[in-house]
Coordinates of C-alpha atoms in Angstrom, one line a residue:
M236 CA 61.7 -124.2 -7.4
H237 CA 60.9 -120.2 -6.7
S238 CA 58.5 -121.5 -4.2
S239 CA 60.3 -123.9 -2.5
L240 CA 63.1 -121.6 -1.5
L241 CA 60.7 -119.2 -0.1
R242 CA 60.1 -121.8 2.5
K243 CA 63.5 -122.4 2.8
I244 CA 63.8 -118.8 3.8
S245 CA 61.1 -119.2 6.0
S246 CA 62.0 -121.8 7.7
A247 CA 65.8 -120.3 8.6
V248 CA 63.8 -116.7 9.0
V249 CA 61.8 -118.7 11.9
L250 CA 64.7 -121.0 13.1
I251 CA 67.0 -117.9 13.9
W252 CA 63.7 -116.1 15.6
V253 CA 62.5 -119.0 17.6
A254 CA 66.2 -119.2 18.8
L255 CA 66.8 -115.4 19.6
S256 CA 63.6 -115.9 21.6
L257 CA 65.2 -118.5 23.7
A258 CA 68.6 -116.5 24.0
A259 CA 65.7 -113.8 25.0
C260 CA 64.6 -115.9 27.6
G261 CA 67.4 -117.7 28.6
G262 CA 69.0 -114.2 29.3
F263 CA 65.4 -113.2 31.8
V264 CA 65.6 -117.0 33.0
A265 CA 68.8 -115.9 34.3
G266 CA 68.1 -112.7 36.0
D267 CA 65.0 -113.8 37.5
N268 CA 66.7 -117.6 38.7
R269 CA 70.4 -115.6 40.4
H270 CA 69.1 -116.9 43.6
N271 CA 69.5 -120.4 41.5
V272 CA 73.5 -120.0 40.3
P273 CA 75.5 -122.2 41.0
L274 CA 79.4 -121.5 42.8
S275 CA 82.0 -120.7 41.1
G276 CA 84.6 -123.2 39.7
A277 CA 87.2 -121.3 41.9
M278 CA 84.5 -121.2 44.8
H279 CA 85.0 -125.0 44.8
A280 CA 87.9 -125.3 44.6
A281 CA 88.7 -123.2 47.4
L282 CA 86.2 -125.2 49.5
K283 CA 88.4 -128.3 48.7
S284 CA 91.8 -126.8 50.0
I285 CA 90.2 -126.1 53.8
G286 CA 88.5 -129.8 53.4
S287 CA 85.1 -128.6 53.5
A288 CA 82.6 -129.0 50.5
P289 CA 79.6 -127.2 49.6
G290 CA 76.7 -129.3 51.4
E291 CA 78.7 -128.4 54.5
A292 CA 77.4 -126.8 57.9
M293 CA 77.9 -123.0 57.7
L294 CA 78.8 -119.6 59.8
V295 CA 78.8 -115.8 59.2
R296 CA 80.2 -113.5 61.5
I297 CA 80.3 -109.8 60.6
F298 CA 82.5 -106.8 62.4
K299 CA 81.2 -103.7 61.8
Q300 CA 84.0 -100.8 62.6
E301 CA 86.2 -103.3 60.0
R302 CA 83.5 -103.6 57.2
Q303 CA 84.5 -107.3 56.9
L304 CA 81.7 -110.2 56.8
E305 CA 83.4 -113.4 57.3
V306 CA 82.6 -117.2 56.0
W307 CA 83.9 -119.9 57.6
K308 CA 83.0 -123.2 56.2
R309 CA 83.3 -127.0 58.5
Q310 CA 85.8 -129.1 57.3
T311 CA 84.2 -133.1 56.4
A312 CA 87.4 -134.7 58.2
T313 CA 87.5 -132.7 61.8
G314 CA 83.8 -131.3 61.9
Q315 CA 86.0 -128.1 63.2
F316 CA 85.2 -124.7 60.7
R317 CA 87.5 -123.0 58.8
L318 CA 87.7 -119.2 56.9
L319 CA 86.2 -120.2 53.4
K320 CA 86.7 -115.9 52.5
T321 CA 86.5 -112.5 53.6
Y322 CA 84.2 -110.0 52.2
E323 CA 84.3 -106.7 52.2
I324 CA 81.1 -104.4 53.2
C325 CA 79.9 -101.8 51.6
A326 CA 78.1 -100.0 54.1
Y327 CA 76.1 -100.4 57.0
S328 CA 73.5 -97.7 58.7
G329 CA 74.3 -96.1 61.6
D330 CA 77.7 -96.7 64.1
I331 CA 78.6 -99.2 65.9
G332 CA 76.4 -100.8 69.0
P333 CA 73.5 -102.6 69.1
K334 CA 70.1 -101.5 67.1
F335 CA 67.1 -100.2 69.5
V336 CA 64.1 -99.0 68.2
E337 CA 62.3 -99.2 64.4
G338 CA 63.7 -96.4 62.9
D339 CA 66.9 -95.3 64.6
R340 CA 69.2 -96.6 61.4
Q341 CA 71.3 -98.7 62.9
A342 CA 71.5 -101.9 62.3
P343 CA 72.0 -104.8 64.6
E344 CA 74.6 -107.0 67.1
G345 CA 74.3 -110.2 68.5
F346 CA 73.7 -114.2 67.6
Y347 CA 71.1 -114.7 64.7
T348 CA 69.8 -118.4 63.6
I349 CA 69.3 -118.0 60.1
T350 CA 66.9 -120.5 58.6
P351 CA 65.5 -121.4 54.8
G352 CA 62.5 -118.9 55.8
L353 CA 64.6 -115.9 56.1
M354 CA 66.4 -116.4 53.0
N355 CA 65.2 -113.6 50.6
P356 CA 65.5 -114.8 46.9
K357 CA 63.8 -112.0 45.0
S358 CA 65.0 -108.9 46.7
N359 CA 64.7 -105.6 45.6
Y360 CA 68.9 -105.9 47.0
H361 CA 69.6 -108.3 44.1
L362 CA 69.7 -111.2 46.9
A363 CA 69.2 -111.1 50.6
F364 CA 69.2 -112.9 53.7
N365 CA 66.9 -111.5 56.9
T366 CA 68.9 -111.3 60.2
G367 CA 66.2 -113.1 62.1
F368 CA 66.1 -108.9 64.4
P369 CA 64.7 -109.3 67.2
N370 CA 66.2 -112.0 68.4
K371 CA 64.9 -113.5 72.0
Y372 CA 67.8 -111.3 73.1
D373 CA 66.4 -108.0 71.6
R374 CA 62.8 -109.3 72.8
A375 CA 63.8 -109.5 76.4
Y376 CA 65.4 -105.6 76.2
G377 CA 61.5 -104.6 74.1
R378 CA 63.7 -103.9 70.7
T379 CA 61.5 -103.4 67.6
G380 CA 63.0 -103.1 64.1
T381 CA 61.9 -105.3 60.9
N382 CA 63.4 -106.0 57.8
L383 CA 66.5 -105.9 58.8
M384 CA 68.4 -107.3 56.0
V385 CA 71.8 -108.7 54.3
H386 CA 71.7 -107.5 50.4
G387 CA 73.7 -106.3 47.9
D388 CA 73.4 -103.3 46.1
C389 CA 75.8 -101.4 48.2
S390 CA 73.6 -99.3 50.0
S391 CA 72.0 -99.6 53.4
S392 CA 69.2 -98.1 55.4
G393 CA 69.4 -100.4 58.8
C394 CA 70.8 -103.5 57.2
Y395 CA 74.4 -104.8 56.1
A396 CA 74.8 -104.1 51.9
M397 CA 77.5 -106.2 50.3
T398 CA 78.4 -105.6 46.1
D399 CA 75.9 -108.0 44.4
A400 CA 78.7 -110.1 43.4
G401 CA 79.6 -110.4 47.0
I402 CA 75.6 -111.4 48.2
A403 CA 75.6 -113.7 45.0
E404 CA 78.3 -115.6 46.2
I405 CA 77.0 -115.7 49.9
Y406 CA 73.7 -116.5 49.0
A407 CA 74.9 -119.7 46.9
L408 CA 77.0 -120.9 49.5
A409 CA 73.5 -120.6 52.2
R410 CA 71.4 -122.4 49.8
E411 CA 74.1 -125.0 48.9
T412 CA 74.7 -125.2 52.9
F413 CA 71.3 -125.9 53.5
K414 CA 70.7 -128.5 50.3
G415 CA 73.5 -130.4 52.2
G416 CA 70.6 -130.8 54.9
N417 CA 71.5 -128.5 57.9
Q418 CA 68.5 -126.7 58.9
S419 CA 70.4 -123.1 59.5
F420 CA 73.3 -121.1 59.5
Q421 CA 74.8 -118.8 62.6
L422 CA 75.5 -115.5 62.5
Q423 CA 77.4 -113.4 64.6
I424 CA 77.6 -110.3 64.5
F425 CA 80.2 -107.7 66.6
P426 CA 80.7 -104.1 67.0
F427 CA 84.4 -104.7 65.7
K428 CA 87.4 -107.0 66.3
M429 CA 87.0 -108.6 69.7
T430 CA 91.0 -107.2 70.6
A431 CA 92.0 -106.3 73.6
Q432 CA 93.2 -102.8 72.3
N433 CA 89.5 -102.4 70.9
I434 CA 87.8 -103.1 74.6
A435 CA 90.3 -100.6 75.7
A436 CA 89.9 -98.3 73.1
N437 CA 86.2 -98.3 73.7
H438 CA 86.3 -99.1 77.2
D439 CA 84.0 -96.1 78.9
S440 CA 81.0 -96.7 76.0
Q441 CA 77.2 -97.7 77.3
H442 CA 77.6 -100.9 75.0
M443 CA 80.7 -101.8 77.0
G444 CA 78.5 -104.5 78.9
F445 CA 76.7 -105.8 76.7
W446 CA 80.3 -106.2 74.5
K447 CA 81.6 -107.8 77.0
N448 CA 78.5 -110.6 76.9
I449 CA 78.8 -111.4 73.7
K450 CA 82.9 -111.4 73.0
E451 CA 82.4 -114.7 75.1
G452 CA 80.8 -116.3 72.5
H453 CA 83.0 -114.8 70.1
D454 CA 85.7 -116.1 72.2
L455 CA 84.3 -120.3 72.4
F456 CA 84.4 -120.2 69.0
E457 CA 87.8 -119.1 68.5
I458 CA 89.0 -121.4 70.6
E459 CA 87.0 -124.3 69.7
K460 CA 86.2 -123.4 66.4
T461 CA 82.7 -124.5 66.3
P462 CA 80.0 -122.2 66.8
P463 CA 79.1 -122.3 70.2
S464 CA 75.1 -122.8 71.0
W465 CA 73.8 -119.5 72.1
D466 CA 69.9 -118.8 74.4
V467 CA 69.1 -116.0 76.6
C468 CA 68.6 -116.0 80.7
Q469 CA 68.7 -112.9 83.2
R470 CA 68.5 -111.0 79.8
Q471 CA 71.7 -112.0 78.8
Y472 CA 73.6 -114.1 76.6
V473 CA 74.6 -117.4 77.8
F474 CA 76.6 -119.9 76.0
N475 CA 76.8 -123.8 75.6
V476 CA 74.3 -124.4 78.5
R477 CA 73.3 -127.4 79.2
A478 CA 69.4 -127.4 80.2
N479 CA 66.1 -129.7 79.2
G480 CA 64.4 -127.1 76.5
A481 CA 64.8 -123.2 75.2
L482 CA 65.4 -120.6 78.5
D483 CA 63.2 -118.3 79.8
A484 CA 64.9 -114.5 78.5
L485 CA 64.0 -113.1 81.8
G486 CA 64.0 -115.7 83.9
P487 CA 66.9 -116.9 86.3
C488 CA 70.5 -118.5 84.1
P489 CA 70.9 -122.4 85.5
P490 CA 74.8 -123.2 86.6
I491 CA 77.4 -121.8 84.0
S492 CA 80.6 -123.4 83.7
R493 CA 83.1 -122.0 81.9
S494 CA 85.7 -124.4 80.2
A495 CA 89.5 -123.8 81.8
A496 CA 90.3 -122.6 78.0
L497 CA 88.1 -120.0 78.2
T498 CA 88.4 -118.6 81.5
A499 CA 92.1 -118.4 80.4
K500 CA 91.7 -116.4 77.8
M501 CA 88.8 -113.7 79.1
Q502 CA 90.9 -113.4 82.1
A503 CA 94.2 -112.5 79.7
D504 CA 92.6 -110.2 78.1
E505 CA 90.8 -108.2 80.7
M506 CA 94.4 -108.1 81.8
K507 CA 95.7 -106.6 78.4
V508 CA 92.8 -103.8 78.5
A509 CA 94.1 -103.5 82.4
D510 CA 97.4 -102.8 81.2
I511 CA 96.5 -100.7 77.8
L512 CA 94.5 -98.5 80.3
A513 CA 97.1 -98.2 82.9
G514 CA 99.4 -97.5 80.3
R515 CA 97.3 -94.7 78.4
E516 CA 97.4 -92.9 82.3
K517 CA 100.5 -92.9 82.7
A518 CA 101.5 -91.4 79.5
E519 CA 98.4 -88.8 80.4
A520 CA 100.0 -87.9 83.5
E521 CA 104.1 -87.7 81.8
R522 CA 102.4 -85.4 78.9
I523 CA 100.2 -83.0 81.5
A524 CA 103.7 -82.7 84.1
V525 CA 105.8 -81.9 81.0
A526 CA 103.0 -79.4 79.8
Q527 CA 103.3 -77.8 83.7
R528 CA 106.9 -77.9 83.6
G529 CA 107.2 -75.8 80.3
E530 CA 104.5 -73.6 82.4
A531 CA 106.5 -72.8 84.9
I532 CA 109.6 -72.8 82.9
N533 CA 108.0 -70.0 80.6
T534 CA 107.1 -68.0 83.3
A535 CA 111.0 -67.8 84.9
V536 CA 112.3 -67.8 81.5
T537 CA 109.6 -64.4 81.5
G538 CA 110.0 -63.1 84.8
F539 CA 114.0 -63.0 84.3
F540 CA 114.1 -61.3 81.0
G541 CA 111.4 -59.2 82.8
G542 CA 114.0 -58.3 85.2
I543 CA 116.9 -57.8 83.0
G544 CA 114.8 -55.2 81.3
N545 CA 114.1 -53.4 84.1
I546 CA 118.0 -52.3 85.3
F547 CA 118.3 -51.6 81.8
G548 CA 116.0 -48.9 81.7
S549 CA 112.7 -50.1 81.3
G550 CA 112.2 -50.1 84.9
K551 CA 111.3 -47.2 87.9
D552 CA 113.0 -48.2 90.4
A553 CA 113.8 -45.5 92.7
D554 CA 117.4 -46.4 93.6
I555 CA 119.0 -46.9 90.3
V556 CA 120.7 -42.9 89.7
P557 CA 120.7 -42.3 85.8
V558 CA 123.8 -42.1 83.5
I559 CA 122.7 -39.2 81.6
S560 CA 121.6 -36.7 84.2
G561 CA 120.5 -33.8 81.3
K562 CA 123.4 -31.2 83.0
P563 CA 126.5 -29.8 81.0
A564 CA 130.0 -31.5 81.3
P565 CA 132.2 -29.8 83.2
L566 CA 134.9 -28.1 80.5
P567 CA 138.1 -29.9 81.2
M568 CA 141.4 -29.3 83.2
P569 CA 144.1 -27.6 81.4
R570 CA 147.2 -30.4 81.1
L571 CA 150.1 -29.3 83.3
N572 CA 153.3 -28.3 81.8
R573 CA 155.6 -30.6 82.8
G574 CA 158.8 -29.4 81.2

């Protein structure tokens, strides 16, 4: 009886030990298997609400200045893309403007193609995907840099850093996109929201030619809500160009035709920029004129009161006879006797 009880107790202890061991293994696997964490129920609902699904195509846009990363997904019925979610970027290195050379601590800008081979499930920064820098455009300019990532851990040295929760969700969305049969997704990185106001605010930047070049791709997506195809020729981005095979990044560009909608948007934005700059020049001219008028009035007032000071004794005008001579006053005459 006693031995039977001991066996039962021993069996119970073993079962508890096995259960705890499995739980510990489960925790380890979950941590090491973070790249396979399924999408949440809330994300499935969000996808359904925009008419999309986990396996549909995906697009990512980054806006540096605003510290925003957007995930767009293709609608199953229409083929157009809808904004799914906007994530806050914790940090990025450098300032607005493209990356030039290894070690400049700049985060890249431009158009990139993200394939499964660029996904990093074992990143030291929780999870990550490589931007693909340098791309064809970057190489045409001899730009250098390695391991330029979008990752977690909320810290950056040349990358775009997200929260761990944020990159986990973005990574899962990309994973499901690849599982759906999509061979890649497009990553578009801009210095700021490509508005006329922001273009005007940075009109004298050395990067303006580059920014106007990538703005064309931005505008195409805004109009058509489908990612434009991109290539490089004459060391510039070209979009939705029909060509037999890849273009020579340094060679001449084929004939390029733009849609009426794109041409109209580009012209309208250029006019807005011109109006904003003209308004600022006018305001600056008025400010200078007001300042000059104020200075003239100040000079006149100072001169006026200086003249008054001269009149009342502070001056040395020889034609002015002093009222007080310093001589004793004469005695008064006696009153006449009018009796």
